[in-house]
């Protein structure tokens, strides 16, 4: 079946055609746009001039699956640290491209620290805070000149928390002259979109090719983000970076981000995503990468890791074994992926089910590549395991999790190895 047939069946709109932006790091390339798989990116929250901490976190984010990692470049010390961060990552075999996030003083840092400008693979420029009046144009031009000099792509990232006030005033004045003025929300949308597109067009006039530009217009409310990006996508062909800014903590941040981004992705809008979660105390920064991957995978856009289908459990589940098995199985699969994705191509599409009792357990398990159905209250303490719809064996006793992981590994080795690829 052709992929566009799958899109018709599943309801996912074809991806909006955008310019393809190539982000380079050494021999590695990451393509954003032009139909390339939607890129997952993330951002560090370490002080960039703390080289060791930043290297450690970039490494963790990359290992979790972040395909680009952004770090703030806010001071001369941070700019001076960037080449060392790059060197240490390279020495550790981590070739994830680094994106420099610039605000206010980016024109100074990029011009005064050429080694930083060279070590970064992409720059983020916020047109809302590059300067006022004539200085704004000059500072913006300085940054674009550096991007042209080193052949680096840029993201022109507009954020409603740091809007270009002069442009906002202009849009407000124009709106006031309309016969039927927009509500204030419409003015805000128009200012965001205009700021992004006018800045991008200006960068093109300054010599930066359109296929070196990614746009974003971030807001913090779901419906605002959907409205803004639909219009932005209608009005231009620049590659688009999606993200709900200041999404929030914990489940609220995840739900809001997914609610907004899934609508846009379903409509074919978006070439790269970042989930801007506020980590809960003690929570790993890598959570935002996991959420981004799971969003893309559960919507059918990409596959990263075999995902576990599990029932919610209910009064028929007799112990915590069911929750523990679902969690340990998903963790096991994710932990194996760095090795498995090299050795067992296609394993990321494997489906695994962990079910709590006989009601839906055997049925759901049969739909997965591998499924396990635990006994509910009053059921025989036998644990059937299914492979590709057929009952494979029955597990008993302790260490059900280890027994199940052994079966999963054997399935992976026999179904996704090199032998299968060369058959
Ligand atoms: S499969 Fe069984 S344990 Fe799971 S939710 Fe359904 S009835 Fe409850």
mmCIF file of N, CA and C and ligand atoms in Angstrom, residues 311-317 322 355-361, ligand 1:
data_model
loop_
_atom_site.group_PDB
_atom_site.id
_atom_site.type_symbol
_atom_site.label_atom_id
_atom_site.label_comp_id
_atom_site.label_asym_id
_atom_site.label_seq_id
_atom_site.Cartn_x
_atom_site.Cartn_y
_atom_site.Cartn_z
ATOM 1 N N UNK A 311 -3.979 -2.155 29.662
ATOM 2 C CA UNK A 311 -5.299 -1.727 30.128
ATOM 3 C C UNK A 311 -5.118 -0.911 31.406
ATOM 4 N N UNK A 312 -6.137 -0.154 31.814
ATOM 5 C CA UNK A 312 -5.964 0.678 33.006
ATOM 6 C C UNK A 312 -5.975 -0.121 34.305
ATOM 7 N N UNK A 313 -6.392 -1.378 34.229
ATOM 8 C CA UNK A 313 -6.568 -2.140 35.468
ATOM 9 C C UNK A 313 -7.880 -1.752 36.115
ATOM 10 N N UNK A 314 -8.407 -2.613 36.935
ATOM 11 C CA UNK A 314 -9.670 -2.320 37.619
ATOM 12 C C UNK A 314 -9.771 -3.251 38.823
ATOM 13 N N UNK A 315 -10.976 -3.411 39.352
ATOM 14 C CA UNK A 315 -11.156 -4.259 40.518
ATOM 15 C C UNK A 315 -10.877 -5.722 40.251
ATOM 16 N N UNK A 316 -10.717 -6.081 38.993
ATOM 17 C CA UNK A 316 -10.422 -7.481 38.668
ATOM 18 C C UNK A 316 -8.930 -7.786 38.767
ATOM 19 N N UNK A 317 -8.098 -6.740 38.862
ATOM 20 C CA UNK A 317 -6.665 -7.003 39.001
ATOM 21 C C UNK A 317 -6.351 -7.195 40.482
ATOM 22 N N UNK A 322 0.436 -6.192 37.957
ATOM 23 C CA UNK A 322 0.054 -5.740 36.627
ATOM 24 C C UNK A 322 0.688 -4.380 36.299
ATOM 25 N N UNK A 355 -1.752 -6.927 29.743
ATOM 26 C CA UNK A 355 -3.164 -6.817 30.109
ATOM 27 C C UNK A 355 -3.422 -7.447 31.470
ATOM 28 N N UNK A 356 -4.487 -6.958 32.123
ATOM 29 C CA UNK A 356 -4.690 -7.288 33.523
ATOM 30 C C UNK A 356 -5.548 -8.482 33.831
ATOM 31 N N UNK A 357 -6.382 -8.948 32.896
ATOM 32 C CA UNK A 357 -7.211 -10.112 33.226
ATOM 33 C C UNK A 357 -7.782 -10.710 31.948
ATOM 34 N N UNK A 358 -8.603 -11.719 32.131
ATOM 35 C CA UNK A 358 -9.083 -12.513 31.005
ATOM 36 C C UNK A 358 -10.116 -11.776 30.142
ATOM 37 N N UNK A 359 -10.714 -10.680 30.680
ATOM 38 C CA UNK A 359 -11.809 -10.028 29.955
ATOM 39 C C UNK A 359 -11.348 -9.540 28.581
ATOM 40 N N UNK A 360 -10.319 -8.671 28.580
ATOM 41 C CA UNK A 360 -9.777 -8.186 27.304
ATOM 42 C C UNK A 360 -8.352 -8.655 27.064
ATOM 43 N N UNK A 361 -7.771 -9.323 28.052
ATOM 44 C CA UNK A 361 -6.362 -9.681 27.982
ATOM 45 C C UNK A 361 -5.988 -10.525 26.770
HETATM 46 S S1 LIG B 1 -8.575 -6.147 30.912
HETATM 47 FE FE1 LIG B 1 -9.390 -6.913 32.862
HETATM 48 S S2 LIG B 1 -8.126 -5.890 34.411
HETATM 49 FE FE2 LIG B 1 -7.828 -4.758 32.518
HETATM 50 S S3 LIG B 1 -9.334 -3.103 32.697
HETATM 51 FE FE3 LIG B 1 -10.262 -4.767 31.477
HETATM 52 S S4 LIG B 1 -11.429 -5.951 32.984
HETATM 53 FE FE4 LIG B 1 -9.990 -4.688 34.145
#
